[in-house]
mmCIF file of C-alpha atoms in Angstrom:
data_model
loop_
_atom_site.group_PDB
_atom_site.id
_atom_site.type_symbol
_atom_site.label_atom_id
_atom_site.label_comp_id
_atom_site.label_asym_id
_atom_site.label_seq_id
_atom_site.Cartn_x
_atom_site.Cartn_y
_atom_site.Cartn_z
ATOM 1 C CA MET A 1 17.011 -2.566 5.656
ATOM 2 C CA HIS A 2 15.129 -2.790 9.079
ATOM 3 C CA THR A 3 11.945 -5.060 9.082
ATOM 4 C CA ARG A 4 8.291 -5.349 10.007
ATOM 5 C CA ARG A 5 5.846 -7.900 9.926
ATOM 6 C CA ILE A 6 2.774 -8.480 7.940
ATOM 7 C CA GLY A 7 0.798 -11.825 9.204
ATOM 8 C CA ASN A 8 3.840 -14.422 9.530
ATOM 9 C CA VAL A 9 5.914 -12.856 6.809
ATOM 10 C CA GLU A 10 8.825 -10.377 7.653
ATOM 11 C CA VAL A 11 8.826 -7.467 4.980
ATOM 12 C CA SER A 12 10.956 -4.439 4.720
ATOM 13 C CA ALA A 13 10.074 -1.550 7.188
ATOM 14 C CA ILE A 14 9.237 0.639 3.961
ATOM 15 C CA GLY A 15 7.597 -0.834 0.698
ATOM 16 C CA LEU A 16 7.181 0.421 -2.761
ATOM 17 C CA GLY A 17 3.968 1.669 -4.034
ATOM 18 C CA ALA A 18 3.622 0.894 -7.617
ATOM 19 C CA MET A 19 1.065 2.913 -8.872
ATOM 20 C CA PRO A 20 2.585 5.860 -10.030
ATOM 21 C CA MET A 21 4.174 3.478 -12.661
ATOM 22 C CA SER A 22 0.924 2.856 -14.291
ATOM 23 C CA ILE A 23 -1.556 5.338 -14.031
ATOM 24 C CA GLU A 24 -2.020 8.875 -15.862
ATOM 25 C CA GLY A 25 1.542 10.692 -16.033
ATOM 26 C CA ARG A 26 3.350 7.289 -15.756
ATOM 27 C CA PRO A 27 7.006 7.098 -17.167
ATOM 28 C CA ASP A 28 8.437 4.661 -19.657
ATOM 29 C CA GLU A 29 8.870 0.930 -18.933
ATOM 30 C CA ALA A 30 12.491 1.191 -18.753
ATOM 31 C CA ARG A 31 12.394 3.523 -15.883
ATOM 32 C CA SER A 32 9.846 1.780 -14.252
ATOM 33 C CA LEU A 33 11.750 -1.391 -14.375
ATOM 34 C CA ALA A 34 14.664 0.598 -12.949
ATOM 35 C CA THR A 35 12.810 1.876 -10.151
ATOM 36 C CA ILE A 36 11.507 -1.568 -8.975
ATOM 37 C CA HIS A 37 15.004 -3.099 -9.564
ATOM 38 C CA ALA A 38 16.846 0.057 -7.348
ATOM 39 C CA ALA A 39 14.180 -0.722 -4.422
ATOM 40 C CA LEU A 40 14.886 -4.661 -4.643
ATOM 41 C CA ASP A 41 18.892 -3.920 -4.420
ATOM 42 C CA ALA A 42 18.384 -1.627 -1.606
ATOM 43 C CA GLY A 43 16.217 -4.382 0.281
ATOM 44 C CA VAL A 44 12.523 -3.971 -0.482
ATOM 45 C CA THR A 45 10.535 -6.945 0.081
ATOM 46 C CA LEU A 46 7.073 -5.382 -0.183
ATOM 47 C CA ILE A 47 5.498 -3.991 -3.238
ATOM 48 C CA ASP A 48 1.818 -2.536 -3.607
ATOM 49 C CA THR A 49 -0.389 -2.789 -6.316
ATOM 50 C CA ALA A 50 -3.758 -3.481 -7.301
ATOM 51 C CA ASP A 51 -5.707 -4.700 -10.708
ATOM 52 C CA ALA A 52 -7.087 -1.164 -10.900
ATOM 53 C CA TYR A 53 -3.392 0.473 -11.352
ATOM 54 C CA HIS A 54 -3.682 1.130 -15.002
ATOM 55 C CA ARG A 55 -4.703 4.204 -17.265
ATOM 56 C CA ASP A 56 -6.622 2.862 -20.343
ATOM 57 C CA ALA A 57 -10.031 0.715 -20.201
ATOM 58 C CA ALA A 58 -8.147 -2.513 -22.291
ATOM 59 C CA GLU A 59 -5.008 -2.566 -19.827
ATOM 60 C CA VAL A 60 -6.526 -3.806 -16.497
ATOM 61 C CA GLY A 61 -3.818 -5.021 -14.520
ATOM 62 C CA HIS A 62 -0.992 -3.075 -16.328
ATOM 63 C CA ASN A 63 0.756 -2.809 -12.809
ATOM 64 C CA GLU A 64 0.485 -6.400 -11.762
ATOM 65 C CA THR A 65 2.213 -7.187 -14.932
ATOM 66 C CA LEU A 66 4.865 -4.595 -14.902
ATOM 67 C CA ILE A 67 5.589 -6.022 -11.234
ATOM 68 C CA ALA A 68 5.785 -9.573 -12.541
ATOM 69 C CA LYS A 69 8.213 -8.476 -15.235
ATOM 70 C CA ALA A 70 10.297 -6.780 -12.684
ATOM 71 C CA LEU A 71 10.501 -9.502 -10.200
ATOM 72 C CA ALA A 72 11.235 -12.057 -12.802
ATOM 73 C CA SER A 73 14.403 -10.103 -14.349
ATOM 74 C CA HIS A 74 15.672 -9.706 -10.726
ATOM 75 C CA ASP A 75 17.664 -12.205 -8.661
ATOM 76 C CA LEU A 76 15.823 -10.795 -5.402
ATOM 77 C CA GLY A 77 12.401 -10.953 -7.195
ATOM 78 C CA LYS A 78 11.740 -14.307 -5.369
ATOM 79 C CA ASP A 79 11.999 -12.817 -2.054
ATOM 80 C CA VAL A 80 9.233 -10.221 -2.571
ATOM 81 C CA LEU A 81 5.620 -10.094 -1.006
ATOM 82 C CA VAL A 82 3.275 -8.640 -3.472
ATOM 83 C CA ALA A 83 0.363 -7.052 -2.222
ATOM 84 C CA THR A 84 -2.501 -6.531 -4.468
ATOM 85 C CA LYS A 85 -6.177 -5.579 -4.384
ATOM 86 C CA GLY A 86 -9.524 -6.033 -5.913
ATOM 87 C CA GLY A 87 -12.843 -4.558 -5.910
ATOM 88 C CA HIS A 88 -11.870 -0.960 -7.738
ATOM 89 C CA LEU A 89 -12.389 -0.506 -11.160
ATOM 90 C CA ARG A 90 -11.249 2.194 -13.815
ATOM 91 C CA PRO A 91 -13.279 2.267 -17.078
ATOM 92 C CA GLY A 92 -10.453 4.243 -18.718
ATOM 93 C CA ASP A 93 -12.267 7.738 -18.383
ATOM 94 C CA GLY A 94 -10.247 8.714 -15.769
ATOM 95 C CA SER A 95 -13.149 7.680 -13.128
ATOM 96 C CA TRP A 96 -13.220 5.082 -10.408
ATOM 97 C CA THR A 97 -15.952 2.490 -9.829
ATOM 98 C CA LEU A 98 -16.642 -0.311 -7.323
ATOM 99 C CA ASP A 99 -17.648 -4.019 -7.517
ATOM 100 C CA GLY A 100 -17.593 -5.831 -4.315
ATOM 101 C CA SER A 101 -19.601 -8.671 -5.317
ATOM 102 C CA PRO A 102 -18.113 -12.079 -4.489
ATOM 103 C CA ARG A 103 -18.139 -13.126 -7.986
ATOM 104 C CA TYR A 104 -16.435 -10.242 -9.358
ATOM 105 C CA LEU A 105 -13.474 -10.468 -6.702
ATOM 106 C CA LYS A 106 -12.916 -14.123 -7.264
ATOM 107 C CA ASP A 107 -12.669 -13.676 -10.786
ATOM 108 C CA ALA A 108 -10.509 -10.795 -10.346
ATOM 109 C CA CYS A 109 -8.233 -12.975 -7.954
ATOM 110 C CA GLU A 110 -8.054 -15.312 -10.840
ATOM 111 C CA ALA A 111 -7.101 -12.710 -13.294
ATOM 112 C CA SER A 112 -4.388 -11.326 -10.660
ATOM 113 C CA LEU A 113 -3.068 -14.668 -10.108
ATOM 114 C CA ARG A 114 -2.223 -15.212 -13.854
ATOM 115 C CA ARG A 115 -0.656 -11.794 -14.303
ATOM 116 C CA LEU A 116 1.583 -11.879 -11.393
ATOM 117 C CA GLY A 117 2.291 -15.844 -12.508
ATOM 118 C CA VAL A 118 1.733 -17.178 -9.132
ATOM 119 C CA GLU A 119 -0.051 -20.182 -7.648
ATOM 120 C CA ALA A 120 -1.045 -18.110 -4.668
ATOM 121 C CA ILE A 121 -1.001 -14.393 -4.104
ATOM 122 C CA GLY A 122 0.940 -13.328 -1.121
ATOM 123 C CA LEU A 123 -1.258 -10.589 0.287
ATOM 124 C CA TYR A 124 -4.767 -9.868 -1.125
ATOM 125 C CA GLN A 125 -6.919 -7.000 -0.011
ATOM 126 C CA PHE A 126 -10.485 -5.878 -0.647
ATOM 127 C CA HIS A 127 -9.753 -2.678 -2.353
ATOM 128 C CA ARG A 128 -12.696 -0.489 -1.257
ATOM 129 C CA PRO A 129 -16.347 -1.242 0.333
ATOM 130 C CA ASP A 130 -19.065 -1.226 -2.090
ATOM 131 C CA PRO A 131 -22.017 0.455 -0.711
ATOM 132 C CA ARG A 132 -24.231 -1.800 -3.110
ATOM 133 C CA VAL A 133 -22.799 -4.909 -1.560
ATOM 134 C CA PRO A 134 -23.215 -5.895 1.944
ATOM 135 C CA TYR A 135 -19.601 -5.809 3.250
ATOM 136 C CA ALA A 136 -19.768 -9.083 4.976
ATOM 137 C CA GLU A 137 -20.358 -10.676 1.311
ATOM 138 C CA SER A 138 -17.144 -9.151 -0.002
ATOM 139 C CA VAL A 139 -15.221 -10.142 2.929
ATOM 140 C CA GLY A 140 -16.368 -13.424 2.831
ATOM 141 C CA ALA A 141 -15.418 -13.948 -0.559
ATOM 142 C CA VAL A 142 -11.829 -12.983 0.550
ATOM 143 C CA ARG A 143 -12.275 -15.338 3.253
ATOM 144 C CA ASP A 144 -13.247 -18.069 0.557
ATOM 145 C CA LEU A 145 -10.137 -17.289 -1.369
ATOM 146 C CA LEU A 146 -7.742 -17.778 1.728
ATOM 147 C CA ASP A 147 -9.701 -21.064 2.298
ATOM 148 C CA GLU A 148 -9.097 -22.341 -1.192
ATOM 149 C CA GLY A 149 -5.523 -21.279 -1.067
ATOM 150 C CA LYS A 150 -5.839 -18.830 -3.851
ATOM 151 C CA ILE A 151 -4.358 -16.317 -1.373
ATOM 152 C CA ARG A 152 -1.757 -16.709 1.407
ATOM 153 C CA MET A 153 -2.889 -13.607 3.385
ATOM 154 C CA ALA A 154 -6.055 -11.381 3.719
ATOM 155 C CA GLY A 155 -6.190 -7.686 4.255
ATOM 156 C CA ILE A 156 -8.677 -4.843 3.552
ATOM 157 C CA SER A 157 -8.153 -1.477 2.440
ATOM 158 C CA ASN A 158 -10.360 1.918 3.013
ATOM 159 C CA ALA A 159 -11.911 0.695 5.876
ATOM 160 C CA ASN A 160 -13.486 2.175 9.182
ATOM 161 C CA PRO A 161 -12.994 0.720 12.740
ATOM 162 C CA ASP A 162 -16.155 -1.327 12.572
ATOM 163 C CA GLN A 163 -15.382 -2.666 9.130
ATOM 164 C CA ILE A 164 -11.910 -3.707 10.660
ATOM 165 C CA ARG A 165 -13.544 -5.814 13.755
ATOM 166 C CA GLN A 166 -16.092 -7.329 11.256
ATOM 167 C CA ALA A 167 -13.591 -8.464 8.766
ATOM 168 C CA ASN A 168 -11.502 -9.829 11.300
ATOM 169 C CA ASP A 169 -14.198 -11.748 12.646
ATOM 170 C CA ILE A 170 -15.392 -12.974 9.233
ATOM 171 C CA LEU A 171 -11.702 -14.152 8.288
ATOM 172 C CA GLY A 172 -11.687 -16.181 11.845
ATOM 173 C CA GLY A 173 -8.981 -13.329 13.106
ATOM 174 C CA ARG A 174 -6.808 -13.959 10.098
ATOM 175 C CA LEU A 175 -6.770 -10.320 9.169
ATOM 176 C CA VAL A 176 -3.511 -9.245 8.597
ATOM 177 C CA SER A 177 -3.230 -5.805 7.169
ATOM 178 C CA VAL A 178 -5.383 -2.481 6.574
ATOM 179 C CA GLN A 179 -4.380 0.028 3.921
ATOM 180 C CA ASN A 180 -5.890 3.304 4.705
ATOM 181 C CA GLN A 181 -4.703 6.701 3.382
ATOM 182 C CA PHE A 182 -2.561 8.329 6.046
ATOM 183 C CA SER A 183 -0.357 11.425 5.846
ATOM 184 C CA PRO A 184 0.353 15.032 7.374
ATOM 185 C CA ALA A 185 -2.591 16.198 5.258
ATOM 186 C CA PHE A 186 -4.886 13.159 5.895
ATOM 187 C CA ARG A 187 -5.138 12.235 9.572
ATOM 188 C CA SER A 188 -8.592 10.830 9.819
ATOM 189 C CA SER A 189 -7.031 7.278 10.068
ATOM 190 C CA GLU A 190 -5.472 7.754 13.522
ATOM 191 C CA PRO A 191 -8.610 5.422 15.101
ATOM 192 C CA GLU A 192 -8.091 2.673 12.465
ATOM 193 C CA LEU A 193 -4.159 2.991 13.003
ATOM 194 C CA SER A 194 -4.783 2.658 16.975
ATOM 195 C CA LEU A 195 -7.082 -0.313 16.164
ATOM 196 C CA CYS A 196 -4.554 -1.885 13.909
ATOM 197 C CA ASP A 197 -1.883 -1.398 16.919
ATOM 198 C CA GLU A 198 -4.377 -3.090 19.479
ATOM 199 C CA LEU A 199 -4.925 -5.994 17.154
ATOM 200 C CA GLY A 200 -1.259 -6.578 15.872
ATOM 201 C CA VAL A 201 -2.610 -6.117 12.354
ATOM 202 C CA ALA A 202 -0.136 -4.339 9.942
ATOM 203 C CA PHE A 203 -1.253 -0.825 9.121
ATOM 204 C CA LEU A 204 -0.126 0.171 5.552
ATOM 205 C CA PRO A 205 -0.525 3.884 4.995
ATOM 206 C CA TRP A 206 -1.340 4.949 1.234
ATOM 207 C CA SER A 207 -0.284 8.030 0.095
ATOM 208 C CA PRO A 208 1.900 8.700 3.017
ATOM 209 C CA LEU A 209 3.574 11.792 1.368
ATOM 210 C CA GLY A 210 0.196 13.455 0.386
ATOM 211 C CA GLY A 211 -0.072 11.990 -3.150
ATOM 212 C CA ILE A 212 1.649 11.998 -6.321
ATOM 213 C CA SER A 213 1.386 15.552 -7.252
ATOM 214 C CA ARG A 214 1.691 16.949 -3.886
ATOM 215 C CA ALA A 215 4.414 14.873 -2.230
ATOM 216 C CA ARG A 216 7.303 17.539 -3.212
ATOM 217 C CA GLU A 217 5.486 20.094 -1.441
ATOM 218 C CA LEU A 218 5.323 18.540 1.856
ATOM 219 C CA GLY A 219 7.824 20.792 3.248
ATOM 220 C CA SER A 220 6.238 24.081 2.229
ATOM 221 C CA ALA A 221 2.957 23.038 3.119
ATOM 222 C CA TYR A 222 3.856 21.813 6.783
ATOM 223 C CA ALA A 223 6.481 23.911 8.135
ATOM 224 C CA PRO A 224 7.280 21.576 11.328
ATOM 225 C CA PHE A 225 8.671 18.737 8.677
ATOM 226 C CA ALA A 226 10.786 21.363 6.855
ATOM 227 C CA ARG A 227 12.337 22.489 10.101
ATOM 228 C CA VAL A 228 12.932 19.022 11.108
ATOM 229 C CA ALA A 229 14.252 17.979 7.895
ATOM 230 C CA GLU A 230 16.571 20.896 8.050
ATOM 231 C CA ALA A 231 18.052 19.832 11.428
ATOM 232 C CA HIS A 232 18.652 16.357 10.255
ATOM 233 C CA GLY A 233 19.790 17.488 6.890
ATOM 234 C CA VAL A 234 17.584 15.095 4.975
ATOM 235 C CA SER A 235 14.330 15.664 2.972
ATOM 236 C CA PRO A 236 10.926 16.418 4.430
ATOM 237 C CA GLN A 237 9.909 13.429 2.884
ATOM 238 C CA ARG A 238 11.970 11.230 4.547
ATOM 239 C CA VAL A 239 11.220 12.748 7.833
ATOM 240 C CA CYS A 240 7.631 12.216 7.213
ATOM 241 C CA LEU A 241 7.974 8.355 6.744
ATOM 242 C CA ALA A 242 10.302 8.481 9.939
ATOM 243 C CA TRP A 243 7.722 9.845 11.915
ATOM 244 C CA MET A 244 4.864 7.272 10.636
ATOM 245 C CA LEU A 245 7.470 4.670 11.605
ATOM 246 C CA ALA A 246 7.816 5.962 14.969
ATOM 247 C CA LYS A 247 4.030 5.678 15.624
ATOM 248 C CA SER A 248 3.536 2.227 15.995
ATOM 249 C CA PRO A 249 5.621 -1.027 15.294
ATOM 250 C CA VAL A 250 2.878 -2.016 12.862
ATOM 251 C CA VAL A 251 2.972 0.627 10.398
ATOM 252 C CA VAL A 252 4.667 0.137 7.030
ATOM 253 C CA PRO A 253 4.631 2.778 5.063
ATOM 254 C CA ILE A 254 4.207 2.095 0.884
ATOM 255 C CA PRO A 255 5.136 5.397 -0.760
ATOM 256 C CA GLY A 256 4.653 5.567 -4.640
ATOM 257 C CA SER A 257 7.404 6.096 -6.424
ATOM 258 C CA SER A 258 8.443 5.958 -10.258
ATOM 259 C CA ARG A 259 12.104 7.135 -10.061
ATOM 260 C CA PRO A 260 15.021 5.079 -8.401
ATOM 261 C CA GLU A 261 16.234 8.250 -6.537
ATOM 262 C CA THR A 262 12.783 8.924 -4.806
ATOM 263 C CA ILE A 263 12.369 5.696 -3.502
ATOM 264 C CA LEU A 264 15.851 5.419 -2.307
ATOM 265 C CA ASP A 265 15.132 8.627 -0.237
ATOM 266 C CA SER A 266 12.001 7.282 1.072
ATOM 267 C CA LEU A 267 13.809 3.796 2.180
ATOM 268 C CA ALA A 268 16.582 5.921 4.187
ATOM 269 C CA ALA A 269 13.724 6.720 6.692
ATOM 270 C CA ALA A 270 13.898 3.563 8.278
ATOM 271 C CA ASP A 271 17.289 4.875 9.895
ATOM 272 C CA LEU A 272 16.315 8.224 10.888
ATOM 273 C CA VAL A 273 15.757 8.601 14.450
ATOM 274 C CA LEU A 274 13.730 11.606 15.475
ATOM 275 C CA THR A 275 13.602 12.739 19.087
ATOM 276 C CA ALA A 276 10.470 12.650 21.324
ATOM 277 C CA GLU A 277 10.557 16.398 21.154
ATOM 278 C CA GLU A 278 10.413 16.250 17.179
ATOM 279 C CA LEU A 279 7.963 13.688 17.120
ATOM 280 C CA ALA A 280 5.672 15.689 19.344
ATOM 281 C CA GLU A 281 6.115 18.695 17.117
ATOM 282 C CA LEU A 282 4.932 16.779 14.120
ATOM 283 C CA ASP A 283 2.195 15.149 15.932
ATOM 284 C CA ALA A 284 0.673 18.632 16.166
ATOM 285 C CA VAL A 285 0.351 19.570 12.765
#
């Protein structure tokens, strides 16, 4: 497995997005555990989660608990960087709400620590700006967690360029990651990707294949990805991830998966080399 860096930690060039294993339409636990174990066997050392990745109101942290169980039951589990997030909530009716208050974020981090069964979280990210709370206060809480040793690295998610710069200042230059939506269907995070490249901050595209319900349609919706895939004898999804990796060495995609076969196909993108002409064709989509 090729590697990249998040802060001072070397991780697999492609991580595993674990959200599909815990929200609506999730598989049974056995398949989820098999998916995580298949990823570990293939060299994955980065798993993305959040306390809000659950379905029902009474199961906050379902995904974190699942990941902790999977890692504890595999010999390679100790080598994985778990990136979790706080500040987003799911009341249990299918909606998403926000709480970026410092008190909530600190309490959420403590709960994530317990569920993950660790003394310090490898990477903790502020999940989404809360318009009711000054951004500096929310990021300031993450800085406090870093200073207290509750988390080893700090990141932000769903941030614009000004917020990236502000967060890095508040964190004293210790911002290591930005997790934003980015895919062929969602290109508006190009400025954030460019800024991360400039700052040397890892950029983690979420929903890199277009989301759970649309990932399978990538080739039919975007003809260039299908054409390049056919030329290489691979899936359009694999081409998509290879295209992202070619954009910058700071890019670390985290495709969501709930089946061993889909995460293994995604991981093979790290070995797919696209020509300059192919990359230009894909960029033009």
